């Protein structure tokens, strides 16, 4: 199966140092996923999606608002990755008790039909002591609306700059088994749901039963 790990920050500025703490958190997620599921390396791929690699137009125009021939190639390439993925890891900092606007902006560029009927895992972090918990609460609603239902366990990482080095590895003195257990609970749930929904999508195409909103909201809503 294929998984995308969305890095939710584009902030290359300080203070506080270091700039873009999210880079190390997203790399840590990738390392935890690869180590945990590496017995199945040929079956599973984990890809980092860095919003800095997808420069968006200054005026908001989602992927689905373009005519097919005019979609910017990078946006189209990301749409295809989202469509073909089986699950998502959403890594967000907490900005003013909310999810990262950079992550929300990137995700808003794609219709829920690309994300639907698959699971997601919420990973939040902060430089301070709460680990992005308040951002995570809002992310549940956001991701549910996108259709990639968040699994119940979540990862919250307070003072992430004291735990992860720039390459995502654990700093000296950290208990790696404890961290594996912590990430593992959420990522095992993600894998279980990804496997279940993958099989079910092959059995029954959800779009053959439940209409997709492509032209009018009436296609989706009963009333
Ligand atoms: C605009 C802004 C708002 C922030 N709000 C919060 C907050 O509500 N809670 C918190 O714990 N940290 C907050 N922080 C601190 C972040 O945890 C810290 O800057 C972290 O490095 C952000 O991740 P990033 O570097 O990957 O963007 C805020 C930072 C910024 C820039």
PDB file of C-alpha atoms and ligand atoms in Angstrom:
ATOM      1  CA  UNK A   1       0.000   0.000   0.000  1.00  0.00           C
ATOM      2  CA  UNK A   2       0.973   3.628  -0.463  1.00  0.00           C
ATOM      3  CA  UNK A   3       1.040   6.249   2.249  1.00  0.00           C
ATOM      4  CA  UNK A   4       1.677   9.986   2.050  1.00  0.00           C
ATOM      5  CA  UNK A   5       3.190  11.886   4.971  1.00  0.00           C
ATOM      6  CA  UNK A   6       2.148  15.541   4.671  1.00  0.00           C
ATOM      7  CA  UNK A   7       4.556  17.995   6.282  1.00  0.00           C
ATOM      8  CA  UNK A   8       2.445  20.889   7.527  1.00  0.00           C
ATOM      9  CA  UNK A   9       4.843  23.815   7.667  1.00  0.00           C
ATOM     10  CA  UNK A  10       6.422  26.192   5.159  1.00  0.00           C
ATOM     11  CA  UNK A  11       7.883  28.455   7.846  1.00  0.00           C
ATOM     12  CA  UNK A  12      11.533  29.021   7.108  1.00  0.00           C
ATOM     13  CA  UNK A  13      11.835  31.798   9.641  1.00  0.00           C
ATOM     14  CA  UNK A  14      12.756  32.278  13.262  1.00  0.00           C
ATOM     15  CA  UNK A  15      12.090  32.908  16.146  1.00  0.00           C
ATOM     16  CA  UNK A  16      11.752  30.495  17.771  1.00  0.00           C
ATOM     17  CA  UNK A  17      14.645  28.394  16.538  1.00  0.00           C
ATOM     18  CA  UNK A  18      14.882  26.046  14.759  1.00  0.00           C
ATOM     19  CA  UNK A  19      12.988  27.101  11.653  1.00  0.00           C
ATOM     20  CA  UNK A  20      10.539  24.468  10.444  1.00  0.00           C
ATOM     21  CA  UNK A  21      10.566  22.098  13.318  1.00  0.00           C
ATOM     22  CA  UNK A  22       8.092  20.100  11.253  1.00  0.00           C
ATOM     23  CA  UNK A  23      10.802  18.835   8.947  1.00  0.00           C
ATOM     24  CA  UNK A  24      12.388  16.762  11.673  1.00  0.00           C
ATOM     25  CA  UNK A  25       8.995  15.563  12.941  1.00  0.00           C
ATOM     26  CA  UNK A  26       7.936  14.419   9.462  1.00  0.00           C
ATOM     27  CA  UNK A  27      11.277  12.651   8.978  1.00  0.00           C
ATOM     28  CA  UNK A  28      10.823  10.965  12.367  1.00  0.00           C
ATOM     29  CA  UNK A  29       7.388   9.725  11.228  1.00  0.00           C
ATOM     30  CA  UNK A  30       8.874   8.294   8.039  1.00  0.00           C
ATOM     31  CA  UNK A  31      11.615   6.544  10.000  1.00  0.00           C
ATOM     32  CA  UNK A  32       9.115   5.098  12.483  1.00  0.00           C
ATOM     33  CA  UNK A  33       6.861   3.873   9.667  1.00  0.00           C
ATOM     34  CA  UNK A  34       9.713   2.324   7.692  1.00  0.00           C
ATOM     35  CA  UNK A  35      11.165   0.605  10.765  1.00  0.00           C
ATOM     36  CA  UNK A  36       7.778  -0.664  11.931  1.00  0.00           C
ATOM     37  CA  UNK A  37       6.543  -2.016   8.629  1.00  0.00           C
ATOM     38  CA  UNK A  38       9.863  -2.792   6.947  1.00  0.00           C
ATOM     39  CA  UNK A  39       9.109  -6.511   6.914  1.00  0.00           C
ATOM     40  CA  UNK A  40       6.644  -5.555   4.205  1.00  0.00           C
ATOM     41  CA  UNK A  41       8.904  -3.014   2.472  1.00  0.00           C
ATOM     42  CA  UNK A  42       7.966  -4.359  -0.928  1.00  0.00           C
ATOM     43  CA  UNK A  43       4.272  -3.901  -0.135  1.00  0.00           C
ATOM     44  CA  UNK A  44       4.274  -0.471   1.452  1.00  0.00           C
ATOM     45  CA  UNK A  45       5.722   2.850   0.410  1.00  0.00           C
ATOM     46  CA  UNK A  46       5.859   5.982   2.526  1.00  0.00           C
ATOM     47  CA  UNK A  47       6.383   9.270   0.740  1.00  0.00           C
ATOM     48  CA  UNK A  48       6.978  12.704   2.190  1.00  0.00           C
ATOM     49  CA  UNK A  49       4.866  15.504   0.743  1.00  0.00           C
ATOM     50  CA  UNK A  50       6.582  18.816   1.432  1.00  0.00           C
ATOM     51  CA  UNK A  51       4.437  21.870   0.630  1.00  0.00           C
ATOM     52  CA  UNK A  52       7.597  23.743  -0.382  1.00  0.00           C
ATOM     53  CA  UNK A  53       7.812  21.355  -3.359  1.00  0.00           C
ATOM     54  CA  UNK A  54       4.329  22.425  -4.460  1.00  0.00           C
ATOM     55  CA  UNK A  55       4.353  26.221  -4.877  1.00  0.00           C
ATOM     56  CA  UNK A  56       0.712  27.263  -5.128  1.00  0.00           C
ATOM     57  CA  UNK A  57      -0.808  30.157  -7.060  1.00  0.00           C
ATOM     58  CA  UNK A  58      -1.124  33.347  -4.946  1.00  0.00           C
ATOM     59  CA  UNK A  59      -4.874  33.390  -5.642  1.00  0.00           C
ATOM     60  CA  UNK A  60      -6.581  30.275  -4.328  1.00  0.00           C
ATOM     61  CA  UNK A  61      -7.682  27.981  -7.146  1.00  0.00           C
ATOM     62  CA  UNK A  62      -8.194  24.333  -6.281  1.00  0.00           C
ATOM     63  CA  UNK A  63      -7.285  21.430  -8.549  1.00  0.00           C
ATOM     64  CA  UNK A  64     -10.935  20.682  -9.299  1.00  0.00           C
ATOM     65  CA  UNK A  65     -11.638  24.271 -10.427  1.00  0.00           C
ATOM     66  CA  UNK A  66      -9.337  24.053 -13.447  1.00  0.00           C
ATOM     67  CA  UNK A  67     -10.446  22.663 -16.770  1.00  0.00           C
ATOM     68  CA  UNK A  68      -8.697  19.309 -17.192  1.00  0.00           C
ATOM     69  CA  UNK A  69      -6.165  20.567 -19.759  1.00  0.00           C
ATOM     70  CA  UNK A  70      -5.177  23.604 -17.709  1.00  0.00           C
ATOM     71  CA  UNK A  71      -4.362  22.040 -14.367  1.00  0.00           C
ATOM     72  CA  UNK A  72      -0.796  23.033 -13.351  1.00  0.00           C
ATOM     73  CA  UNK A  73       1.292  19.859 -13.743  1.00  0.00           C
ATOM     74  CA  UNK A  74       2.577  19.870 -10.142  1.00  0.00           C
ATOM     75  CA  UNK A  75      -0.934  20.186  -8.761  1.00  0.00           C
ATOM     76  CA  UNK A  76      -2.087  17.383 -11.032  1.00  0.00           C
ATOM     77  CA  UNK A  77       0.830  15.184  -9.972  1.00  0.00           C
ATOM     78  CA  UNK A  78      -0.052  15.664  -6.308  1.00  0.00           C
ATOM     79  CA  UNK A  79      -3.725  14.954  -7.032  1.00  0.00           C
ATOM     80  CA  UNK A  80      -2.699  11.638  -8.567  1.00  0.00           C
ATOM     81  CA  UNK A  81      -0.533  10.770  -5.556  1.00  0.00           C
ATOM     82  CA  UNK A  82      -3.466  11.531  -3.237  1.00  0.00           C
ATOM     83  CA  UNK A  83      -5.850   9.505  -5.400  1.00  0.00           C
ATOM     84  CA  UNK A  84      -3.589   6.465  -5.485  1.00  0.00           C
ATOM     85  CA  UNK A  85      -2.590   6.557  -1.798  1.00  0.00           C
ATOM     86  CA  UNK A  86      -4.197   4.178   0.705  1.00  0.00           C
ATOM     87  CA  UNK A  87      -3.701   6.352   3.774  1.00  0.00           C
ATOM     88  CA  UNK A  88      -2.245   9.610   5.025  1.00  0.00           C
ATOM     89  CA  UNK A  89      -0.174  10.907   7.893  1.00  0.00           C
ATOM     90  CA  UNK A  90      -0.899  14.577   8.560  1.00  0.00           C
ATOM     91  CA  UNK A  91       1.932  16.291  10.429  1.00  0.00           C
ATOM     92  CA  UNK A  92       0.969  19.720  11.728  1.00  0.00           C
ATOM     93  CA  UNK A  93       2.389  22.309  14.071  1.00  0.00           C
ATOM     94  CA  UNK A  94       0.022  24.263  16.279  1.00  0.00           C
ATOM     95  CA  UNK A  95      -0.400  27.902  15.284  1.00  0.00           C
ATOM     96  CA  UNK A  96      -2.658  29.884  17.610  1.00  0.00           C
ATOM     97  CA  UNK A  97      -4.343  26.693  18.829  1.00  0.00           C
ATOM     98  CA  UNK A  98      -5.211  25.688  15.266  1.00  0.00           C
ATOM     99  CA  UNK A  99      -3.813  23.448  12.566  1.00  0.00           C
ATOM    100  CA  UNK A 100      -1.201  24.883  10.280  1.00  0.00           C
ATOM    101  CA  UNK A 101      -2.672  27.220   7.634  1.00  0.00           C
ATOM    102  CA  UNK A 102      -0.042  25.898   5.198  1.00  0.00           C
ATOM    103  CA  UNK A 103      -1.362  22.351   5.577  1.00  0.00           C
ATOM    104  CA  UNK A 104      -5.001  23.445   5.417  1.00  0.00           C
ATOM    105  CA  UNK A 105      -4.248  25.512   2.302  1.00  0.00           C
ATOM    106  CA  UNK A 106      -2.494  22.649   0.547  1.00  0.00           C
ATOM    107  CA  UNK A 107      -5.256  20.149   1.374  1.00  0.00           C
ATOM    108  CA  UNK A 108      -7.978  22.629   0.368  1.00  0.00           C
ATOM    109  CA  UNK A 109      -6.642  22.415  -3.174  1.00  0.00           C
ATOM    110  CA  UNK A 110      -8.030  18.903  -3.584  1.00  0.00           C
ATOM    111  CA  UNK A 111     -11.531  17.506  -3.561  1.00  0.00           C
ATOM    112  CA  UNK A 112     -12.644  15.054  -0.925  1.00  0.00           C
ATOM    113  CA  UNK A 113     -13.214  12.368  -3.572  1.00  0.00           C
ATOM    114  CA  UNK A 114      -9.415  11.935  -3.787  1.00  0.00           C
ATOM    115  CA  UNK A 115      -9.091  11.301  -0.032  1.00  0.00           C
ATOM    116  CA  UNK A 116     -12.332   9.488   0.669  1.00  0.00           C
ATOM    117  CA  UNK A 117     -12.799   5.991   2.069  1.00  0.00           C
ATOM    118  CA  UNK A 118      -9.254   5.873   3.449  1.00  0.00           C
ATOM    119  CA  UNK A 119      -7.806   6.511   6.903  1.00  0.00           C
ATOM    120  CA  UNK A 120      -5.496   9.223   8.173  1.00  0.00           C
ATOM    121  CA  UNK A 121      -3.265   9.629  11.218  1.00  0.00           C
ATOM    122  CA  UNK A 122      -2.878  12.932  13.035  1.00  0.00           C
ATOM    123  CA  UNK A 123       0.593  13.913  14.246  1.00  0.00           C
ATOM    124  CA  UNK A 124       0.961  17.301  15.917  1.00  0.00           C
ATOM    125  CA  UNK A 125       3.933  18.961  17.538  1.00  0.00           C
ATOM    126  CA  UNK A 126       4.995  22.190  19.141  1.00  0.00           C
ATOM    127  CA  UNK A 127       8.051  23.873  20.515  1.00  0.00           C
ATOM    128  CA  UNK A 128       6.159  24.289  23.793  1.00  0.00           C
ATOM    129  CA  UNK A 129       4.606  21.891  26.245  1.00  0.00           C
ATOM    130  CA  UNK A 130       1.217  20.945  24.720  1.00  0.00           C
ATOM    131  CA  UNK A 131       2.394  19.156  21.600  1.00  0.00           C
ATOM    132  CA  UNK A 132      -0.258  20.662  19.356  1.00  0.00           C
ATOM    133  CA  UNK A 133      -3.207  18.965  21.063  1.00  0.00           C
ATOM    134  CA  UNK A 134      -5.554  21.855  20.372  1.00  0.00           C
ATOM    135  CA  UNK A 135      -4.677  21.825  16.685  1.00  0.00           C
ATOM    136  CA  UNK A 136      -5.357  18.097  16.623  1.00  0.00           C
ATOM    137  CA  UNK A 137      -8.942  18.544  17.833  1.00  0.00           C
ATOM    138  CA  UNK A 138      -9.751  20.720  14.825  1.00  0.00           C
ATOM    139  CA  UNK A 139      -7.890  18.408  12.478  1.00  0.00           C
ATOM    140  CA  UNK A 140     -10.325  15.600  13.266  1.00  0.00           C
ATOM    141  CA  UNK A 141     -13.175  17.673  11.868  1.00  0.00           C
ATOM    142  CA  UNK A 142     -11.161  18.837   8.873  1.00  0.00           C
ATOM    143  CA  UNK A 143      -9.955  15.372   7.877  1.00  0.00           C
ATOM    144  CA  UNK A 144     -13.379  13.820   8.442  1.00  0.00           C
ATOM    145  CA  UNK A 145     -14.877  16.320   6.015  1.00  0.00           C
ATOM    146  CA  UNK A 146     -12.181  15.398   3.490  1.00  0.00           C
ATOM    147  CA  UNK A 147     -13.280  11.785   3.884  1.00  0.00           C
ATOM    148  CA  UNK A 148      -9.985  10.367   5.168  1.00  0.00           C
ATOM    149  CA  UNK A 149     -11.233   9.476   8.614  1.00  0.00           C
ATOM    150  CA  UNK A 150      -8.651   9.987  11.378  1.00  0.00           C
ATOM    151  CA  UNK A 151      -7.876   6.908  13.463  1.00  0.00           C
ATOM    152  CA  UNK A 152      -8.615   7.295  17.156  1.00  0.00           C
ATOM    153  CA  UNK A 153      -5.021   7.306  18.441  1.00  0.00           C
ATOM    154  CA  UNK A 154      -2.941  10.406  17.763  1.00  0.00           C
ATOM    155  CA  UNK A 155       0.680  11.434  18.185  1.00  0.00           C
ATOM    156  CA  UNK A 156       1.404  14.696  20.053  1.00  0.00           C
ATOM    157  CA  UNK A 157       4.978  15.842  20.385  1.00  0.00           C
ATOM    158  CA  UNK A 158       5.732  18.607  22.891  1.00  0.00           C
ATOM    159  CA  UNK A 159       9.145  20.312  22.772  1.00  0.00           C
ATOM    160  CA  UNK A 160       9.892  18.399  19.576  1.00  0.00           C
ATOM    161  CA  UNK A 161      13.200  20.265  19.152  1.00  0.00           C
ATOM    162  CA  UNK A 162      14.431  18.519  22.320  1.00  0.00           C
ATOM    163  CA  UNK A 163      13.453  15.048  21.092  1.00  0.00           C
ATOM    164  CA  UNK A 164      14.340  14.879  17.378  1.00  0.00           C
ATOM    165  CA  UNK A 165      17.550  15.838  15.590  1.00  0.00           C
ATOM    166  CA  UNK A 166      17.399  17.596  12.239  1.00  0.00           C
ATOM    167  CA  UNK A 167      17.468  14.295  10.353  1.00  0.00           C
ATOM    168  CA  UNK A 168      14.479  13.042  12.344  1.00  0.00           C
ATOM    169  CA  UNK A 169      16.469  10.652  14.507  1.00  0.00           C
ATOM    170  CA  UNK A 170      15.970  10.589  18.261  1.00  0.00           C
ATOM    171  CA  UNK A 171      18.364  12.707  20.303  1.00  0.00           C
ATOM    172  CA  UNK A 172      20.852  10.946  22.548  1.00  0.00           C
ATOM    173  CA  UNK A 173      19.267   9.835  25.798  1.00  0.00           C
ATOM    174  CA  UNK A 174      15.768   9.342  24.359  1.00  0.00           C
ATOM    175  CA  UNK A 175      14.190   5.931  25.016  1.00  0.00           C
ATOM    176  CA  UNK A 176      13.696   4.594  21.472  1.00  0.00           C
ATOM    177  CA  UNK A 177      11.482   1.694  22.556  1.00  0.00           C
ATOM    178  CA  UNK A 178       9.151   4.069  24.341  1.00  0.00           C
ATOM    179  CA  UNK A 179       8.900   6.273  21.252  1.00  0.00           C
ATOM    180  CA  UNK A 180       8.340   3.263  18.966  1.00  0.00           C
ATOM    181  CA  UNK A 181       5.447   2.199  21.188  1.00  0.00           C
ATOM    182  CA  UNK A 182       4.013   5.682  21.175  1.00  0.00           C
ATOM    183  CA  UNK A 183       4.132   6.179  17.385  1.00  0.00           C
ATOM    184  CA  UNK A 184       3.285   2.503  16.865  1.00  0.00           C
ATOM    185  CA  UNK A 185      -0.145   2.688  18.463  1.00  0.00           C
ATOM    186  CA  UNK A 186      -1.316   5.292  15.957  1.00  0.00           C
ATOM    187  CA  UNK A 187       0.527   3.858  12.959  1.00  0.00           C
ATOM    188  CA  UNK A 188      -0.745   0.316  13.661  1.00  0.00           C
ATOM    189  CA  UNK A 189      -4.286   1.678  13.672  1.00  0.00           C
ATOM    190  CA  UNK A 190      -3.579   3.496  10.404  1.00  0.00           C
ATOM    191  CA  UNK A 191      -2.226   0.317   8.808  1.00  0.00           C
ATOM    192  CA  UNK A 192      -5.173  -1.782  10.013  1.00  0.00           C
ATOM    193  CA  UNK A 193      -7.713   0.652   8.615  1.00  0.00           C
ATOM    194  CA  UNK A 194      -5.742   1.159   5.403  1.00  0.00           C
ATOM    195  CA  UNK A 195      -5.689  -2.584   4.835  1.00  0.00           C
ATOM    196  CA  UNK A 196      -9.399  -2.924   5.626  1.00  0.00           C
ATOM    197  CA  UNK A 197     -10.504  -0.027   3.432  1.00  0.00           C
ATOM    198  CA  UNK A 198      -8.159  -1.072   0.618  1.00  0.00           C
ATOM    199  CA  UNK A 199      -9.792  -4.514   0.510  1.00  0.00           C
ATOM    200  CA  UNK A 200     -13.280  -3.072   0.765  1.00  0.00           C
ATOM    201  CA  UNK A 201     -12.679  -0.547  -2.032  1.00  0.00           C
ATOM    202  CA  UNK A 202     -11.640  -3.449  -4.252  1.00  0.00           C
ATOM    203  CA  UNK A 203     -14.834  -5.324  -3.361  1.00  0.00           C
ATOM    204  CA  UNK A 204     -17.227  -2.397  -3.641  1.00  0.00           C
ATOM    205  CA  UNK A 205     -16.542   0.880  -5.417  1.00  0.00           C
ATOM    206  CA  UNK A 206     -17.984   3.433  -2.967  1.00  0.00           C
ATOM    207  CA  UNK A 207     -18.582   5.895  -5.794  1.00  0.00           C
ATOM    208  CA  UNK A 208     -20.956   3.432  -7.444  1.00  0.00           C
ATOM    209  CA  UNK A 209     -23.192   3.685  -4.374  1.00  0.00           C
ATOM    210  CA  UNK A 210     -22.614   7.189  -3.045  1.00  0.00           C
ATOM    211  CA  UNK A 211     -22.563  10.085  -5.496  1.00  0.00           C
ATOM    212  CA  UNK A 212     -19.567  12.367  -5.807  1.00  0.00           C
ATOM    213  CA  UNK A 213     -20.110  16.127  -5.679  1.00  0.00           C
ATOM    214  CA  UNK A 214     -18.766  17.277  -9.054  1.00  0.00           C
ATOM    215  CA  UNK A 215     -21.218  19.919 -10.342  1.00  0.00           C
ATOM    216  CA  UNK A 216     -23.903  20.646  -7.797  1.00  0.00           C
ATOM    217  CA  UNK A 217     -24.198  19.986  -4.035  1.00  0.00           C
ATOM    218  CA  UNK A 218     -27.451  18.163  -4.789  1.00  0.00           C
ATOM    219  CA  UNK A 219     -25.332  15.309  -6.148  1.00  0.00           C
ATOM    220  CA  UNK A 220     -24.087  14.721  -2.625  1.00  0.00           C
ATOM    221  CA  UNK A 221     -26.913  15.846  -0.372  1.00  0.00           C
ATOM    222  CA  UNK A 222     -30.214  14.054  -0.193  1.00  0.00           C
ATOM    223  CA  UNK A 223     -32.322  17.184   0.384  1.00  0.00           C
TER     224      UNK A 223
HETATM  225  C1  LIG B   1       2.163  32.039  14.154  1.00  0.00           C
HETATM  226  C2  LIG B   1       2.587  31.056  15.220  1.00  0.00           C
HETATM  227  C3  LIG B   1       1.672  30.662  16.162  1.00  0.00           C
HETATM  228  C4  LIG B   1       2.012  29.718  17.142  1.00  0.00           C
HETATM  229  N1  LIG B   1       1.066  29.278  18.020  1.00  0.00           N
HETATM  230  C5  LIG B   1       1.359  28.266  18.847  1.00  0.00           C
HETATM  231  C6  LIG B   1       0.334  27.676  19.662  1.00  0.00           C
HETATM  232  O1  LIG B   1      -0.817  28.045  19.617  1.00  0.00           O
HETATM  233  N2  LIG B   1       0.679  26.647  20.476  1.00  0.00           N
HETATM  234  C7  LIG B   1       1.972  26.184  20.546  1.00  0.00           C
HETATM  235  O2  LIG B   1       2.209  25.231  21.294  1.00  0.00           O
HETATM  236  N3  LIG B   1       2.960  26.718  19.801  1.00  0.00           N
HETATM  237  C8  LIG B   1       2.695  27.749  18.952  1.00  0.00           C
HETATM  238  N4  LIG B   1       3.665  28.281  18.157  1.00  0.00           N
HETATM  239  C9  LIG B   1       5.049  27.789  18.304  1.00  0.00           C
HETATM  240  C10 LIG B   1       5.312  26.583  17.436  1.00  0.00           C
HETATM  241  O3  LIG B   1       5.106  25.438  18.205  1.00  0.00           O
HETATM  242  C11 LIG B   1       6.755  26.603  16.933  1.00  0.00           C
HETATM  243  O4  LIG B   1       7.001  27.825  16.248  1.00  0.00           O
HETATM  244  C12 LIG B   1       7.072  25.466  15.994  1.00  0.00           C
HETATM  245  O5  LIG B   1       8.447  25.564  15.663  1.00  0.00           O
HETATM  246  C13 LIG B   1       6.219  25.529  14.740  1.00  0.00           C
HETATM  247  O6  LIG B   1       6.547  24.486  13.857  1.00  0.00           O
HETATM  248  P1  LIG B   1       7.312  24.772  12.450  1.00  0.00           P
HETATM  249  O7  LIG B   1       8.649  25.363  12.840  1.00  0.00           O
HETATM  250  O8  LIG B   1       7.471  23.423  11.842  1.00  0.00           O
HETATM  251  O9  LIG B   1       6.474  25.709  11.655  1.00  0.00           O
HETATM  252  C14 LIG B   1       3.355  29.214  17.189  1.00  0.00           C
HETATM  253  C15 LIG B   1       4.267  29.651  16.223  1.00  0.00           C
HETATM  254  C16 LIG B   1       3.908  30.533  15.243  1.00  0.00           C
HETATM  255  C17 LIG B   1       4.905  30.932  14.189  1.00  0.00           C
END
